[in-house]
PDB file of C-alpha atoms and ligand atoms in Angstrom:
ATOM      1  CA  MET A 870     101.076  67.108  96.670  1.00 81.00           C
ATOM      2  CA  ALA A 871     102.252  69.965  98.349  1.00 88.00           C
ATOM      3  CA  THR A 872      99.752  73.158  98.844  1.00 91.00           C
ATOM      4  CA  TYR A 873     100.727  76.396  98.134  1.00 96.00           C
ATOM      5  CA  PHE A 874      98.419  79.752  99.200  1.00 97.00           C
ATOM      6  CA  VAL A 875      99.378  83.085  97.861  1.00 98.00           C
ATOM      7  CA  LEU A 876      97.921  85.717 100.336  1.00 98.00           C
ATOM      8  CA  LEU A 877      96.947  88.898  98.586  1.00 98.00           C
ATOM      9  CA  GLY A 878      96.198  92.691  99.594  1.00 98.00           C
ATOM     10  CA  PRO A 879      97.642  96.048  99.796  1.00 98.00           C
ATOM     11  CA  PRO A 880     100.293  96.810 102.565  1.00 98.00           C
ATOM     12  CA  GLY A 881      98.414  97.140 105.834  1.00 97.00           C
ATOM     13  CA  ALA A 882      95.336  94.790 104.649  1.00 98.00           C
ATOM     14  CA  GLY A 883      96.353  91.915 107.480  1.00 98.00           C
ATOM     15  CA  LYS A 884      98.263  89.412 105.621  1.00 98.00           C
ATOM     16  CA  GLY A 885     101.127  88.682 107.784  1.00 97.00           C
ATOM     17  CA  THR A 886      98.415  88.889 110.955  1.00 97.00           C
ATOM     18  CA  GLN A 887      96.334  86.138 108.975  1.00 97.00           C
ATOM     19  CA  ALA A 888      99.271  84.062 107.708  1.00 96.00           C
ATOM     20  CA  LYS A 889     100.671  83.628 111.052  1.00 94.00           C
ATOM     21  CA  LEU A 890      97.579  81.877 112.715  1.00 94.00           C
ATOM     22  CA  ALA A 891      96.632  80.214 109.378  1.00 95.00           C
ATOM     23  CA  ALA A 892     100.069  78.624 108.888  1.00 94.00           C
ATOM     24  CA  GLU A 893     100.116  77.057 112.687  1.00 92.00           C
ATOM     25  CA  ARG A 894      96.731  75.564 112.361  1.00 93.00           C
ATOM     26  CA  LEU A 895      97.247  74.194 108.760  1.00 94.00           C
ATOM     27  CA  GLY A 896     100.854  73.084 109.693  1.00 92.00           C
ATOM     28  CA  LEU A 897     102.212  74.895 106.531  1.00 94.00           C
ATOM     29  CA  ALA A 898     105.216  77.079 106.405  1.00 96.00           C
ATOM     30  CA  HIS A 899     104.581  80.847 106.459  1.00 96.00           C
ATOM     31  CA  VAL A 900     106.740  82.388 103.623  1.00 98.00           C
ATOM     32  CA  SER A 901     107.006  86.219 103.902  1.00 98.00           C
ATOM     33  CA  SER A 902     109.084  87.887 101.486  1.00 98.00           C
ATOM     34  CA  GLY A 903     109.229  91.098 103.478  1.00 97.00           C
ATOM     35  CA  ASP A 904     110.174  88.897 106.911  1.00 96.00           C
ATOM     36  CA  LEU A 905     113.062  87.390 104.774  1.00 97.00           C
ATOM     37  CA  PHE A 906     114.328  90.795 103.674  1.00 97.00           C
ATOM     38  CA  ARG A 907     114.279  92.183 107.099  1.00 96.00           C
ATOM     39  CA  GLU A 908     115.990  89.290 108.322  1.00 95.00           C
ATOM     40  CA  ASN A 909     119.128  89.608 105.860  1.00 97.00           C
ATOM     41  CA  LEU A 910     119.115  93.305 106.779  1.00 95.00           C
ATOM     42  CA  SER A 911     119.430  92.970 110.845  1.00 94.00           C
ATOM     43  CA  ALA A 912     122.003  89.990 109.833  1.00 96.00           C
ATOM     44  CA  LYS A 913     123.563  92.850 107.708  1.00 97.00           C
ATOM     45  CA  THR A 914     123.930  89.699 104.654  1.00 98.00           C
ATOM     46  CA  GLU A 915     124.903  91.448 101.070  1.00 97.00           C
ATOM     47  CA  LEU A 916     121.175  90.781 100.426  1.00 97.00           C
ATOM     48  CA  GLY A 917     120.113  92.693 103.115  1.00 97.00           C
ATOM     49  CA  MET A 918     122.493  95.685 102.481  1.00 97.00           C
ATOM     50  CA  LEU A 919     121.222  95.721  98.615  1.00 97.00           C
ATOM     51  CA  ALA A 920     117.374  95.785  99.551  1.00 98.00           C
ATOM     52  CA  LYS A 921     117.613  98.341 102.237  1.00 97.00           C
ATOM     53  CA  GLY A 922     117.365 101.314  99.871  1.00 96.00           C
ATOM     54  CA  PHE A 923     114.337 100.138  97.732  1.00 98.00           C
ATOM     55  CA  MET A 924     112.809  99.173 101.410  1.00 97.00           C
ATOM     56  CA  ASP A 925     113.281 102.359 102.829  1.00 96.00           C
ATOM     57  CA  ARG A 926     111.797 104.331 100.074  1.00 96.00           C
ATOM     58  CA  GLY A 927     108.592 101.988  99.555  1.00 97.00           C
ATOM     59  CA  GLU A 928     109.755 100.429  96.508  1.00 98.00           C
ATOM     60  CA  LEU A 929     110.059  96.822  95.608  1.00 98.00           C
ATOM     61  CA  VAL A 930     113.265  94.773  95.756  1.00 98.00           C
ATOM     62  CA  PRO A 931     114.459  93.636  92.001  1.00 98.00           C
ATOM     63  CA  ASP A 932     112.780  90.630  90.613  1.00 98.00           C
ATOM     64  CA  ASP A 933     115.785  88.575  90.314  1.00 98.00           C
ATOM     65  CA  VAL A 934     117.067  88.946  93.656  1.00 97.00           C
ATOM     66  CA  THR A 935     113.520  88.321  95.550  1.00 98.00           C
ATOM     67  CA  ILE A 936     112.757  85.166  93.067  1.00 98.00           C
ATOM     68  CA  ALA A 937     115.882  83.516  94.171  1.00 98.00           C
ATOM     69  CA  MET A 938     115.789  84.530  97.713  1.00 98.00           C
ATOM     70  CA  VAL A 939     111.891  83.189  97.737  1.00 98.00           C
ATOM     71  CA  ARG A 940     113.174  79.982  95.811  1.00 98.00           C
ATOM     72  CA  ASP A 941     116.079  79.319  98.263  1.00 98.00           C
ATOM     73  CA  ARG A 942     113.309  79.293 101.176  1.00 98.00           C
ATOM     74  CA  LEU A 943     110.895  77.344  99.448  1.00 97.00           C
ATOM     75  CA  GLN A 944     113.318  74.507  99.195  1.00 96.00           C
ATOM     76  CA  ARG A 945     113.765  74.217 103.035  1.00 97.00           C
ATOM     77  CA  PRO A 946     112.682  71.161 104.794  1.00 96.00           C
ATOM     78  CA  ASP A 947     109.827  72.897 106.633  1.00 96.00           C
ATOM     79  CA  CYS A 948     108.041  73.570 103.110  1.00 95.00           C
ATOM     80  CA  LYS A 949     107.894  69.971 102.127  1.00 92.00           C
ATOM     81  CA  ASN A 950     104.054  70.231 102.607  1.00 91.00           C
ATOM     82  CA  GLY A 951     103.647  73.349 101.081  1.00 94.00           C
ATOM     83  CA  ALA A 952     103.994  77.182 102.171  1.00 96.00           C
ATOM     84  CA  LEU A 953     101.406  80.209 102.811  1.00 97.00           C
ATOM     85  CA  LEU A 954     103.188  82.949 100.879  1.00 98.00           C
ATOM     86  CA  ASP A 955     102.774  86.395 102.274  1.00 98.00           C
ATOM     87  CA  GLY A 956     103.941  89.543 100.464  1.00 98.00           C
ATOM     88  CA  PHE A 957     105.237  87.303  97.263  1.00 98.00           C
ATOM     89  CA  PRO A 958     104.404  87.571  94.479  1.00 98.00           C
ATOM     90  CA  ARG A 959     104.340  91.174  94.205  1.00 98.00           C
ATOM     91  CA  THR A 960     104.782  91.477  90.165  1.00 98.00           C
ATOM     92  CA  PRO A 961     103.591  89.676  87.205  1.00 97.00           C
ATOM     93  CA  ALA A 962     107.181  88.290  86.672  1.00 98.00           C
ATOM     94  CA  GLN A 963     107.140  87.161  90.146  1.00 98.00           C
ATOM     95  CA  ALA A 964     104.063  85.148  89.576  1.00 98.00           C
ATOM     96  CA  GLU A 965     105.218  83.504  86.651  1.00 97.00           C
ATOM     97  CA  ALA A 966     108.491  82.535  88.245  1.00 98.00           C
ATOM     98  CA  LEU A 967     106.580  80.901  90.908  1.00 98.00           C
ATOM     99  CA  GLU A 968     104.449  79.097  88.813  1.00 96.00           C
ATOM    100  CA  ALA A 969     107.767  77.662  87.178  1.00 97.00           C
ATOM    101  CA  MET A 970     109.128  76.651  90.570  1.00 96.00           C
ATOM    102  CA  LEU A 971     105.969  75.325  91.978  1.00 95.00           C
ATOM    103  CA  SER A 972     105.690  73.221  88.882  1.00 93.00           C
ATOM    104  CA  GLU A 973     109.263  71.762  89.548  1.00 93.00           C
ATOM    105  CA  PHE A 974     108.650  71.239  93.085  1.00 91.00           C
ATOM    106  CA  GLY A 975     105.406  69.134  92.501  1.00 88.00           C
ATOM    107  CA  GLY A 976     102.822  71.776  93.044  1.00 91.00           C
ATOM    108  CA  ASN A 977     100.601  74.801  92.241  1.00 91.00           C
ATOM    109  CA  VAL A 978      98.709  77.741  93.753  1.00 94.00           C
ATOM    110  CA  SER A 979      95.453  76.091  94.939  1.00 90.00           C
ATOM    111  CA  VAL A 980      93.693  79.349  96.309  1.00 96.00           C
ATOM    112  CA  ALA A 981      94.756  83.148  96.488  1.00 98.00           C
ATOM    113  CA  PRO A 982      92.690  84.846  99.050  1.00 98.00           C
ATOM    114  CA  TYR A 983      92.577  88.500  98.613  1.00 98.00           C
ATOM    115  CA  ILE A 984      92.477  90.414 101.583  1.00 98.00           C
ATOM    116  CA  ASN A 985      90.208  93.561 100.539  1.00 98.00           C
ATOM    117  CA  VAL A 986      90.760  96.354 102.736  1.00 97.00           C
ATOM    118  CA  PRO A 987      89.933 100.167 101.247  1.00 95.00           C
ATOM    119  CA  MET A 988      92.908 102.576 100.857  1.00 91.00           C
ATOM    120  CA  ASP A 989      91.871 104.852 103.555  1.00 89.00           C
ATOM    121  CA  VAL A 990      92.217 102.439 106.552  1.00 94.00           C
ATOM    122  CA  LEU A 991      95.498 101.422 105.528  1.00 95.00           C
ATOM    123  CA  ILE A 992      97.726 104.411 106.770  1.00 92.00           C
ATOM    124  CA  GLU A 993      95.926 103.817 110.291  1.00 93.00           C
ATOM    125  CA  ARG A 994      96.296 100.104 110.095  1.00 96.00           C
ATOM    126  CA  LEU A 995     100.157 100.874 109.545  1.00 96.00           C
ATOM    127  CA  SER A 996     101.068 104.278 111.457  1.00 94.00           C
ATOM    128  CA  GLY A 997      99.615 102.156 114.548  1.00 95.00           C
ATOM    129  CA  ARG A 998     101.501  98.789 113.642  1.00 97.00           C
ATOM    130  CA  TRP A 999     104.166  97.228 116.054  1.00 96.00           C
ATOM    131  CA  SER A1000     106.326  94.142 114.930  1.00 95.00           C
ATOM    132  CA  CYS A1001     108.229  91.840 117.049  1.00 94.00           C
ATOM    133  CA  ARG A1002     111.804  91.827 116.626  1.00 91.00           C
ATOM    134  CA  ALA A1003     112.495  87.721 117.085  1.00 91.00           C
ATOM    135  CA  ALA A1004     109.700  86.666 114.925  1.00 90.00           C
ATOM    136  CA  GLY A1005     107.832  89.440 112.987  1.00 90.00           C
ATOM    137  CA  HIS A1006     104.597  88.887 115.168  1.00 93.00           C
ATOM    138  CA  VAL A1007     102.209  91.697 114.526  1.00 96.00           C
ATOM    139  CA  TYR A1008     100.173  93.998 116.825  1.00 97.00           C
ATOM    140  CA  HIS A1009      98.196  97.300 116.127  1.00 97.00           C
ATOM    141  CA  GLU A1010      98.372  99.468 119.264  1.00 96.00           C
ATOM    142  CA  LYS A1011      94.322 100.127 118.978  1.00 96.00           C
ATOM    143  CA  TYR A1012      93.068  97.017 117.121  1.00 96.00           C
ATOM    144  CA  ASN A1013      95.212  94.465 118.388  1.00 96.00           C
ATOM    145  CA  PRO A1014      97.436  95.540 121.402  1.00 97.00           C
ATOM    146  CA  PRO A1015      99.775  93.320 123.015  1.00 97.00           C
ATOM    147  CA  LYS A1016      99.194  92.414 126.903  1.00 97.00           C
ATOM    148  CA  VAL A1017     102.087  94.165 127.879  1.00 96.00           C
ATOM    149  CA  ALA A1018     102.939  97.625 126.216  1.00 94.00           C
ATOM    150  CA  GLY A1019     106.091  96.940 124.088  1.00 96.00           C
ATOM    151  CA  LYS A1020     106.337  93.179 124.402  1.00 97.00           C
ATOM    152  CA  CYS A1021     105.537  90.268 122.285  1.00 97.00           C
ATOM    153  CA  ASP A1022     102.753  88.204 123.753  1.00 97.00           C
ATOM    154  CA  MET A1023     104.215  85.107 121.769  1.00 94.00           C
ATOM    155  CA  ASP A1024     107.993  85.095 122.670  1.00 95.00           C
ATOM    156  CA  GLY A1025     108.405  88.269 124.969  1.00 96.00           C
ATOM    157  CA  SER A1026     110.720  90.171 122.840  1.00 96.00           C
ATOM    158  CA  GLU A1027     110.481  93.839 122.089  1.00 96.00           C
ATOM    159  CA  LEU A1028     108.144  95.452 119.740  1.00 97.00           C
ATOM    160  CA  TYR A1029     109.177  98.199 117.115  1.00 96.00           C
ATOM    161  CA  GLN A1030     107.827 100.436 114.458  1.00 95.00           C
ATOM    162  CA  ARG A1031     108.825  99.652 110.986  1.00 95.00           C
ATOM    163  CA  ASP A1032     110.843 102.381 109.331  1.00 93.00           C
ATOM    164  CA  ASP A1033     108.887 102.302 106.210  1.00 95.00           C
ATOM    165  CA  ASP A1034     105.595 102.528 108.027  1.00 95.00           C
ATOM    166  CA  LYS A1035     105.727 106.243 108.223  1.00 92.00           C
ATOM    167  CA  ALA A1036     103.170 108.070 106.333  1.00 90.00           C
ATOM    168  CA  GLU A1037     105.396 109.442 103.783  1.00 91.00           C
ATOM    169  CA  THR A1038     106.799 105.732 102.575  1.00 95.00           C
ATOM    170  CA  VAL A1039     103.247 104.243 103.436  1.00 94.00           C
ATOM    171  CA  ARG A1040     101.686 106.352 100.577  1.00 94.00           C
ATOM    172  CA  ARG A1041     104.561 105.548  98.302  1.00 96.00           C
ATOM    173  CA  ARG A1042     104.259 101.410  98.904  1.00 97.00           C
ATOM    174  CA  ILE A1043     100.335 102.316  98.332  1.00 96.00           C
ATOM    175  CA  GLU A1044     101.161 103.736  94.990  1.00 97.00           C
ATOM    176  CA  VAL A1045     103.415 100.790  94.129  1.00 98.00           C
ATOM    177  CA  TYR A1046     101.086  98.297  95.132  1.00 98.00           C
ATOM    178  CA  LEU A1047      98.302  99.561  92.866  1.00 97.00           C
ATOM    179  CA  ASN A1048     100.758 100.048  89.805  1.00 98.00           C
ATOM    180  CA  GLN A1049     102.625  96.720  90.070  1.00 98.00           C
ATOM    181  CA  THR A1050     100.915  94.467  92.410  1.00 98.00           C
ATOM    182  CA  ALA A1051      97.213  94.922  91.719  1.00 97.00           C
ATOM    183  CA  PRO A1052      97.454  93.589  88.389  1.00 97.00           C
ATOM    184  CA  LEU A1053      97.980  89.863  90.041  1.00 98.00           C
ATOM    185  CA  LEU A1054      94.034  90.134  91.198  1.00 98.00           C
ATOM    186  CA  VAL A1055      93.169  89.594  87.577  1.00 97.00           C
ATOM    187  CA  HIS A1056      96.093  86.963  87.011  1.00 96.00           C
ATOM    188  CA  TYR A1057      94.813  84.814  90.060  1.00 97.00           C
ATOM    189  CA  ARG A1058      90.856  85.284  89.232  1.00 97.00           C
ATOM    190  CA  GLN A1059      91.515  84.064  85.636  1.00 96.00           C
ATOM    191  CA  LYS A1060      93.168  81.079  86.891  1.00 95.00           C
ATOM    192  CA  GLY A1061      89.993  80.051  89.265  1.00 96.00           C
ATOM    193  CA  ALA A1062      92.007  80.552  92.277  1.00 96.00           C
ATOM    194  CA  LEU A1063      91.155  84.066  93.897  1.00 98.00           C
ATOM    195  CA  VAL A1064      88.701  84.441  96.707  1.00 97.00           C
ATOM    196  CA  GLU A1065      87.864  87.701  97.851  1.00 98.00           C
ATOM    197  CA  ILE A1066      87.600  88.024 101.666  1.00 98.00           C
ATOM    198  CA  ASP A1067      86.466  91.394 103.726  1.00 98.00           C
ATOM    199  CA  GLY A1068      89.579  92.558 105.309  1.00 98.00           C
ATOM    200  CA  THR A1069      87.713  95.553 107.384  1.00 97.00           C
ATOM    201  CA  LEU A1070      86.408  92.711 109.607  1.00 97.00           C
ATOM    202  CA  PRO A1071      87.622  92.267 112.999  1.00 97.00           C
ATOM    203  CA  ILE A1072      90.723  89.896 112.734  1.00 97.00           C
ATOM    204  CA  ASP A1073      88.985  86.673 114.351  1.00 97.00           C
ATOM    205  CA  ASP A1074      86.301  87.136 111.601  1.00 98.00           C
ATOM    206  CA  VAL A1075      88.736  87.303 108.790  1.00 98.00           C
ATOM    207  CA  SER A1076      90.615  84.608 110.033  1.00 98.00           C
ATOM    208  CA  ARG A1077      87.584  82.504 110.094  1.00 97.00           C
ATOM    209  CA  GLU A1078      86.483  83.356 106.795  1.00 97.00           C
ATOM    210  CA  LEU A1079      89.917  82.599 105.732  1.00 97.00           C
ATOM    211  CA  MET A1080      90.248  79.349 107.363  1.00 96.00           C
ATOM    212  CA  GLN A1081      87.203  78.378 105.333  1.00 95.00           C
ATOM    213  CA  HIS A1082      88.592  78.512 101.961  1.00 94.00           C
ATOM    214  CA  LEU A1083      92.133  77.360 102.887  1.00 93.00           C
ATOM    215  CA  GLY A1084      90.866  74.237 104.989  1.00 83.00           C
ATOM    216  CA  ALA A1085      88.670  73.199 102.128  1.00 78.00           C
ATOM    217  CA  ALA A1086      91.046  73.204  99.721  1.00 77.00           C
ATOM    218  CA  GLN A1087      93.741  71.184 101.911  1.00 73.00           C
ATOM    219  CA  SER A1088      91.370  68.360 102.705  1.00 65.00           C
TER     220      SER A1088
HETATM  221  P1  ADP B2030     100.392  93.136 106.111  1.00 56.87           P
HETATM  222  O1  ADP B2030     101.258  91.911 106.288  1.00 56.87           O
HETATM  223  O2  ADP B2030      98.945  92.896 104.795  1.00 56.87           O
HETATM  224  O3  ADP B2030     100.892  94.354 105.798  1.00 56.87           O
HETATM  225  P2  ADP B2030      99.600  93.241 108.911  1.00 56.87           P
HETATM  226  O4  ADP B2030      99.110  91.946 109.097  1.00 56.87           O
HETATM  227  O5  ADP B2030     101.340  93.668 109.454  1.00 56.87           O
HETATM  228  O6  ADP B2030      99.503  93.573 107.187  1.00 56.87           O
HETATM  229  O7  ADP B2030      98.610  94.227 109.564  1.00 56.87           O
HETATM  230  C1  ADP B2030      98.540  95.667 109.359  1.00 56.87           C
HETATM  231  C2  ADP B2030      98.390  96.584 110.647  1.00 56.87           C
HETATM  232  O8  ADP B2030      96.869  96.201 111.155  1.00 56.87           O
HETATM  233  C3  ADP B2030      98.978  95.572 112.007  1.00 56.87           C
HETATM  234  O9  ADP B2030      99.050  96.576 112.879  1.00 56.87           O
HETATM  235  C4  ADP B2030      97.558  94.384 112.626  1.00 56.87           C
HETATM  236  O10 ADP B2030      97.746  94.395 113.930  1.00 56.87           O
HETATM  237  C5  ADP B2030      96.288  95.233 111.853  1.00 56.87           C
HETATM  238  N1  ADP B2030      95.475  94.870 111.845  1.00 56.87           N
HETATM  239  C6  ADP B2030      95.502  93.675 110.633  1.00 56.87           C
HETATM  240  N2  ADP B2030      94.038  92.968 110.677  1.00 56.87           N
HETATM  241  C7  ADP B2030      93.129  93.726 111.061  1.00 56.87           C
HETATM  242  C8  ADP B2030      91.734  93.948 111.059  1.00 56.87           C
HETATM  243  N3  ADP B2030      91.240  92.536 110.444  1.00 56.87           N
HETATM  244  N4  ADP B2030      91.341  94.802 112.195  1.00 56.87           N
HETATM  245  C9  ADP B2030      92.346  95.919 112.581  1.00 56.87           C
HETATM  246  N5  ADP B2030      93.367  95.738 112.430  1.00 56.87           N
HETATM  247  C10 ADP B2030      94.346  94.794 111.923  1.00 56.87           C
HETATM  248  P1  AMP B2031     106.492  93.817 103.496  1.00 56.87           P
HETATM  249  O1  AMP B2031     106.976  93.458 104.815  1.00 56.87           O
HETATM  250  O2  AMP B2031     105.750  92.640 102.893  1.00 56.87           O
HETATM  251  O3  AMP B2031     105.489  95.257 103.714  1.00 56.87           O
HETATM  252  O4  AMP B2031     107.459  94.047 102.733  1.00 56.87           O
HETATM  253  C1  AMP B2031     108.340  95.397 102.846  1.00 56.87           C
HETATM  254  C2  AMP B2031     108.928  95.800 101.787  1.00 56.87           C
HETATM  255  O5  AMP B2031     110.052  94.697 101.316  1.00 56.87           O
HETATM  256  C3  AMP B2031     108.691  96.242 100.687  1.00 56.87           C
HETATM  257  O6  AMP B2031     108.207  97.710 100.646  1.00 56.87           O
HETATM  258  C4  AMP B2031     109.384  95.993  99.746  1.00 56.87           C
HETATM  259  O7  AMP B2031     110.748  96.654  99.601  1.00 56.87           O
HETATM  260  C5  AMP B2031     110.443  94.485  99.991  1.00 56.87           C
HETATM  261  N1  AMP B2031     109.833  93.236  99.409  1.00 56.87           N
HETATM  262  C6  AMP B2031     108.996  92.464 100.097  1.00 56.87           C
HETATM  263  N2  AMP B2031     108.523  91.535  99.462  1.00 56.87           N
HETATM  264  C7  AMP B2031     108.994  91.836  98.093  1.00 56.87           C
HETATM  265  C8  AMP B2031     108.472  91.226  96.634  1.00 56.87           C
HETATM  266  N3  AMP B2031     107.958  90.154  96.358  1.00 56.87           N
HETATM  267  N4  AMP B2031     109.205  92.297  95.675  1.00 56.87           N
HETATM  268  C9  AMP B2031     109.941  93.127  95.806  1.00 56.87           C
HETATM  269  N5  AMP B2031     110.094  93.416  97.237  1.00 56.87           N
HETATM  270  C10 AMP B2031     109.519  93.161  98.327  1.00 56.87           C
END
């Protein structure tokens, strides 16, 4: 049976950082809805153009297009053993749609790790974030600097700062998280899938704790 994990936490908690490490270790696909929107944006697809306005304002892209995009992604061959979902679901409607599609694919959400980071830390995390153009690898100028400034350690591609990481947009994204996404914590706690992880620890410590939960669920 395929294994699906849902990483929860506010913007800047470290979901992308951890998902990339864990997906590689577990041999699972990393499915990031934000990365999928950014890929569509740089390829100038219709979906990318539609998403742009919402992303620039720090708002959520409407559920119907987001759900269709993720559904399509989860049907690709690299997801046959399951996936590590990062940034999806973000609303109760997306969580319901995910459960419906996973039962169709013969799986369910076995663990939903919640990376808990207090709100005041997030702005500093996001204002120092640098992302790689080629594959969305994530760095921080202070907490996780690349070996060579401006270049990705993994693939050598250029590092850039996301437009939606400016302080004003970050504040809106945090508000949106609190209003629309935080209720999912209750949903996954009620299902017995939620595990809380202290996201203020250094990246390697968070990773170790996360792997304990994910590895146990997969074996
Ligand atoms: P998310 O995907 O949840 O928005 P990211 O993984 O992109 O978050 O991380 C946001 C920023 O915080 C990045 O610059 C990343 O390098 C940095 N970061 C991630 N985890 C930690 C950590 N445990 N301690 C310090 N900085 C971190
Ligand atoms: P992220 O890379 O997860 O920080 O997402 C960047 C932006 O993409 C968000 O601020 C939203 O505009 C959009 N986005 C990503 N995932 C979703 C989702 N599941 N639902 C709606 N919008 C999303």
